[in-house]
Short mmCIF file of C-alpha atoms and ligand atoms in Angstrom, two decimals:
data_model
loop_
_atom_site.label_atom_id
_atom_site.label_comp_id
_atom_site.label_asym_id
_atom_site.label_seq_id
_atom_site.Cartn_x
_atom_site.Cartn_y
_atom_site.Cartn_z
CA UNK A 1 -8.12 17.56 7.31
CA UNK A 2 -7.19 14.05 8.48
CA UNK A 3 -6.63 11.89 5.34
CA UNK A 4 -5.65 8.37 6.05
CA UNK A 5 -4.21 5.33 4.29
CA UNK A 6 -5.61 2.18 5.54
CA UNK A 7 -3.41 -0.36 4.48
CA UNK A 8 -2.99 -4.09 4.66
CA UNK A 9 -3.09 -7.44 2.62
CA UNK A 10 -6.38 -9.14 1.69
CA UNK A 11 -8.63 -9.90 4.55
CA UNK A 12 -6.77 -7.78 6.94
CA UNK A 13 -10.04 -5.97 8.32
CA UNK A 14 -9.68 -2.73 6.24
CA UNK A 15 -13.30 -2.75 5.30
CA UNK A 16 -14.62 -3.64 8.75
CA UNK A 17 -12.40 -0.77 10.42
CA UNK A 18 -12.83 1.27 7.80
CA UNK A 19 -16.87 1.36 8.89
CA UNK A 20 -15.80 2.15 12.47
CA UNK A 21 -13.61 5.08 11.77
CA UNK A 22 -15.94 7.16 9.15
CA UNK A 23 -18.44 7.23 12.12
CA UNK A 24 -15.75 8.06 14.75
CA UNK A 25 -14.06 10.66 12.22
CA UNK A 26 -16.49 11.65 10.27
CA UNK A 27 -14.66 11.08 7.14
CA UNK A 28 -15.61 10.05 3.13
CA UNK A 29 -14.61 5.95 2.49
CA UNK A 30 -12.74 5.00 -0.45
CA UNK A 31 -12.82 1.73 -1.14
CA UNK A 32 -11.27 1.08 -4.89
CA UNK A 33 -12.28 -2.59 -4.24
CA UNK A 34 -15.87 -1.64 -3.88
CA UNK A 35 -15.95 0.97 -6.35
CA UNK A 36 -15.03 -1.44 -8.78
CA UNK A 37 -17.38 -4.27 -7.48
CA UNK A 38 -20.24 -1.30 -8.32
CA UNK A 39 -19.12 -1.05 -11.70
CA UNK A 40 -18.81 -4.45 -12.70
CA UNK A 41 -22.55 -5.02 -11.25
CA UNK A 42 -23.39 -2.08 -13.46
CA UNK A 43 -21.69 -3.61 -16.01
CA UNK A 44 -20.03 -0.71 -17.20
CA UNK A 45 -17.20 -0.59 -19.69
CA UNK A 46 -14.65 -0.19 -16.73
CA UNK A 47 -15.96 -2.42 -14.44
CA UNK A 48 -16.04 -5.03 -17.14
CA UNK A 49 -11.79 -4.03 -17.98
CA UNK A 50 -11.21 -4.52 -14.37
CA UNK A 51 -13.48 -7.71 -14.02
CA UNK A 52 -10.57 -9.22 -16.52
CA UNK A 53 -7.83 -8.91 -13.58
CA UNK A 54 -10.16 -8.90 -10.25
CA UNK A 55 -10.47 -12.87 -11.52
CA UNK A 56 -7.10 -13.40 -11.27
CA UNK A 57 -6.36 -11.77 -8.03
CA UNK A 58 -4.26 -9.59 -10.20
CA UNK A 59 -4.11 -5.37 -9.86
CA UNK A 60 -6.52 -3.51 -12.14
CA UNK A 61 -4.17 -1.44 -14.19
CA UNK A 62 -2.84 2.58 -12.68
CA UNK A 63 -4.38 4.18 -15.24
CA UNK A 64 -8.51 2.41 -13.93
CA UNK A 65 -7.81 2.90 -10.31
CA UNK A 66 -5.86 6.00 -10.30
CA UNK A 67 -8.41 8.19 -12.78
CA UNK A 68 -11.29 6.60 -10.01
CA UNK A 69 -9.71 8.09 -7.30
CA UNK A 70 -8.72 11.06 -8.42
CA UNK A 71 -12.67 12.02 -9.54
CA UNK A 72 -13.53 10.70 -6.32
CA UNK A 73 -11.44 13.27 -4.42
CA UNK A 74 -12.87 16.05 -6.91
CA UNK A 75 -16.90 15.01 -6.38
CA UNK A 76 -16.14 15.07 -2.27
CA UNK A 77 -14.61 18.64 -1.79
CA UNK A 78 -16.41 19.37 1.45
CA UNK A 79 -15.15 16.40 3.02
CA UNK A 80 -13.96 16.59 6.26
CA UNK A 81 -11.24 13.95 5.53
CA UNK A 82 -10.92 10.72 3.48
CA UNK A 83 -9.53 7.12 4.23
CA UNK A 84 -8.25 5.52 1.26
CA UNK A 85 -8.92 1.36 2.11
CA UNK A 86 -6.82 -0.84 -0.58
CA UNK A 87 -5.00 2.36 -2.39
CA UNK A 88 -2.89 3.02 -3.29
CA UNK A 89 -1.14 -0.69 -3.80
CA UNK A 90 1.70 0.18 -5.81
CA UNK A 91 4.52 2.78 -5.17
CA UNK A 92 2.96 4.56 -8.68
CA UNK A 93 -0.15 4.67 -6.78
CA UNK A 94 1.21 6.34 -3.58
CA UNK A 95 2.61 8.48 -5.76
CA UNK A 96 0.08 9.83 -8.08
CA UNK A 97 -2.01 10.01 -4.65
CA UNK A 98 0.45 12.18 -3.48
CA UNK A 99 0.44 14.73 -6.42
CA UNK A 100 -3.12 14.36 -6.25
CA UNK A 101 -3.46 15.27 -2.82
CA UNK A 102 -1.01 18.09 -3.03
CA UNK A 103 -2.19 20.15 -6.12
CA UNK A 104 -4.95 20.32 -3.11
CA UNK A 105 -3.01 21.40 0.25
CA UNK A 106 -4.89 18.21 1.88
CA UNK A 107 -1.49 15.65 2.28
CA UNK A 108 -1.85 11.98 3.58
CA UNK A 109 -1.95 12.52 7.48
CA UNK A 110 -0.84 8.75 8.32
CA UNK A 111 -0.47 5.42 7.11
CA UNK A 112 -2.10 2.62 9.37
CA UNK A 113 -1.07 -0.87 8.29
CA UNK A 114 -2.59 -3.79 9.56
CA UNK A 115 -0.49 -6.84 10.00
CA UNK A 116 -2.23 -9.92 9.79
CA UNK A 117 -0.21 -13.53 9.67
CA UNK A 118 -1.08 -15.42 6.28
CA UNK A 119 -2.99 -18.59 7.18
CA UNK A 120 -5.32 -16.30 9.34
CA UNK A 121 -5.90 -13.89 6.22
CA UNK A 122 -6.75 -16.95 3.90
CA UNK A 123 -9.05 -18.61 6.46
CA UNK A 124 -11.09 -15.11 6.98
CA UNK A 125 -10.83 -15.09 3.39
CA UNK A 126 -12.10 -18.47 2.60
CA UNK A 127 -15.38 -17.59 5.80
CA UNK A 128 -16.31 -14.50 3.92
CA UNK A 129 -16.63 -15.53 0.58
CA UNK A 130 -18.46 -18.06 1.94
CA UNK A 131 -20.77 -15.19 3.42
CA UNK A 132 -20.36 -12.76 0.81
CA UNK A 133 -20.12 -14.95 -2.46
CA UNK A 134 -17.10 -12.98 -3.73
CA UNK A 135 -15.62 -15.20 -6.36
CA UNK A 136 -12.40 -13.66 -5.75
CA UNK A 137 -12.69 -15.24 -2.02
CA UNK A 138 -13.72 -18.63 -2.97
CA UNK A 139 -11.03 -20.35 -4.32
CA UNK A 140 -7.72 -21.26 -2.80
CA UNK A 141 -5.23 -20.06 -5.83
CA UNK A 142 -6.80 -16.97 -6.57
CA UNK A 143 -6.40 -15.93 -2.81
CA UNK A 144 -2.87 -17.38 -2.81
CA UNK A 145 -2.40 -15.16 -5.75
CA UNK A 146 -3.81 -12.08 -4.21
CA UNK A 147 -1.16 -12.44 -1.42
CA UNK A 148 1.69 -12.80 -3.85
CA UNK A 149 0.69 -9.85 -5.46
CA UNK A 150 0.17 -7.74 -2.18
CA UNK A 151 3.99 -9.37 -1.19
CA UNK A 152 5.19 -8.39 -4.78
CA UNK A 153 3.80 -5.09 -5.42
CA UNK A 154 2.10 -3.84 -2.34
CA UNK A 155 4.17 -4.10 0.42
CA UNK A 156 6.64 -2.12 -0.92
CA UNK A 157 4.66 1.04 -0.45
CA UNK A 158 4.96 1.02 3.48
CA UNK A 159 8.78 2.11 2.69
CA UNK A 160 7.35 5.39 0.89
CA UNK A 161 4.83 6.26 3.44
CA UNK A 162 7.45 5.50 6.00
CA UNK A 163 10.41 7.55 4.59
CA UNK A 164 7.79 10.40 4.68
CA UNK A 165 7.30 9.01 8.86
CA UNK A 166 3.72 8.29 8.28
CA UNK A 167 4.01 4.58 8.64
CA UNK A 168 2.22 3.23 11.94
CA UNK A 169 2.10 -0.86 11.73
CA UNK A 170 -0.45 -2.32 13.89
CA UNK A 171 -1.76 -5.97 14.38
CA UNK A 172 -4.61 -6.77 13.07
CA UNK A 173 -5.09 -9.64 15.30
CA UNK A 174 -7.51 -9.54 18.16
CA UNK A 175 -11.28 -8.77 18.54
CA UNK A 176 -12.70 -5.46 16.25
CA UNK A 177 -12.96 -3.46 18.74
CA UNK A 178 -9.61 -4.40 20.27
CA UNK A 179 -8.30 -3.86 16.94
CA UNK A 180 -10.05 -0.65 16.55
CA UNK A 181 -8.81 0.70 19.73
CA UNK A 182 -5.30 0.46 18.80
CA UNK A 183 -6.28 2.22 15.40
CA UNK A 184 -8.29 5.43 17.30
CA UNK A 185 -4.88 5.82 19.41
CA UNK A 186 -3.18 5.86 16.85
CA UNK A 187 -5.13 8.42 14.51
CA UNK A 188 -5.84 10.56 17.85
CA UNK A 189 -2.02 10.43 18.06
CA UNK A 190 -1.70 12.63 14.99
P1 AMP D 1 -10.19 -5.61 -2.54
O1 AMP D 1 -11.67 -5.45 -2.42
O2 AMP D 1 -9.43 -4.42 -2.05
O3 AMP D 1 -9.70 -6.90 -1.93
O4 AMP D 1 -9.87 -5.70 -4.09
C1 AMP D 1 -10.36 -6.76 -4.90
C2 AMP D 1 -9.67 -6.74 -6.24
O5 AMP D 1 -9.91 -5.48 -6.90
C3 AMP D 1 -8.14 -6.84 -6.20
O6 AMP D 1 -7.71 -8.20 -6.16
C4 AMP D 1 -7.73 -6.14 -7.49
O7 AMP D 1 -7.95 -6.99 -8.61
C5 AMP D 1 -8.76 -5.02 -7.59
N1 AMP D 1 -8.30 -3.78 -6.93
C6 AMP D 1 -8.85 -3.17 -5.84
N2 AMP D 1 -8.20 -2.05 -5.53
C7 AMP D 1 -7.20 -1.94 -6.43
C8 AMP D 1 -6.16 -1.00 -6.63
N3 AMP D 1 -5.99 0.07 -5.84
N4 AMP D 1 -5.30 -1.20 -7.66
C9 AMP D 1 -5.44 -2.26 -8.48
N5 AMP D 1 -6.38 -3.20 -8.35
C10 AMP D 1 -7.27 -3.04 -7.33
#
């Protein structure tokens, strides 16, 4: 099973190369980003706790995005392999992902991180909320914020998948496909 951590600040391509390698892999997209997106359109009672942080550019709390995951796993048994795109983002995250993972016999196969300079993330930021009228991408502070917090918090977790030697950095700078390249080596490396 190849089970992959796509990691990377805000606006470092993880949704756009996450689209290129579930066709090239064949594998199931988590996206705890979009998941909660669906349930705050839905406006279900989680989506609606999670709205509360999402806009702030602060982290939904373990307990929301860890629970998600965990039925997600469960409801995609026959999966050929997943790739987890923005989680885990703490090192309680990577963690419970772990444990998770485990209990199963289907461990994390690699880590890709994208690197990504910071006025480049905050003008691809800016374009696609433009595009995509993602509140969270409009405006200037909250993006800011969502930086600190991936700085703060997130970052951090490259030293746990790279302690296990699972950490592959890769810049995310370049054309998609470019980009993707380097990422297929990489996974077809493992
Ligand atoms: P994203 O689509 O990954 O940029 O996430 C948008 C927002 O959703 C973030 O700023 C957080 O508020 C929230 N979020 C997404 N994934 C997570 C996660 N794994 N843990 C906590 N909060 C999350």
């Amino acid at each position: 099973m190849l089970n992959i951590v796509l990691f990377g600040p805000p606006g470092a391509g993880k949704g756009t190369q996450s689209e290129l390698i579930i066709k090239k892999y064949d594998l199931v997209h988590f996206s705890t980003g979009d998941i909660l997106r669906a349930e705050i359109k839905a406006q279900s009672a989680l989506g609606l706790k999670a709205k509360q942080f999402m806009d702030k550019g602060e982290l939904v709390t373990d307990e929301i995005v860890i629970g998600m995951i965990e039925n997600k796993i469960e409801q995609n048994k026959n999966a050929k392999g997943f790739i987890f795109d923005g989680f885990p983002r703490t090192s309680a995250h990577a963690v419970a992902l772990d444990k998770i993972l485990i209990n199963r016999n289907i461990p994390i196969s690699g880590m890709i991180a994208l690197e990504v300079p910071k006025d480049e993330l905050i003008s691809r930021l800016l374009l696609r909320g433009k595009d995509s009228g993602r509140a969270d991408d409009q405006d200037q502070t909250i993006i800011e914020n969502r930086i600190k917090v991936y700085n703060n918090e997130t970052a951090p977790v490259i030293d746990y998948y790279a302690k296990q030697n699972k950490y592959i950095s890769i810049l995310g700078v370049g054309s998609i496909e470019e980009i993707f390249s380097k990422i297929a080596s990489a996974i077809d490396a493992k």
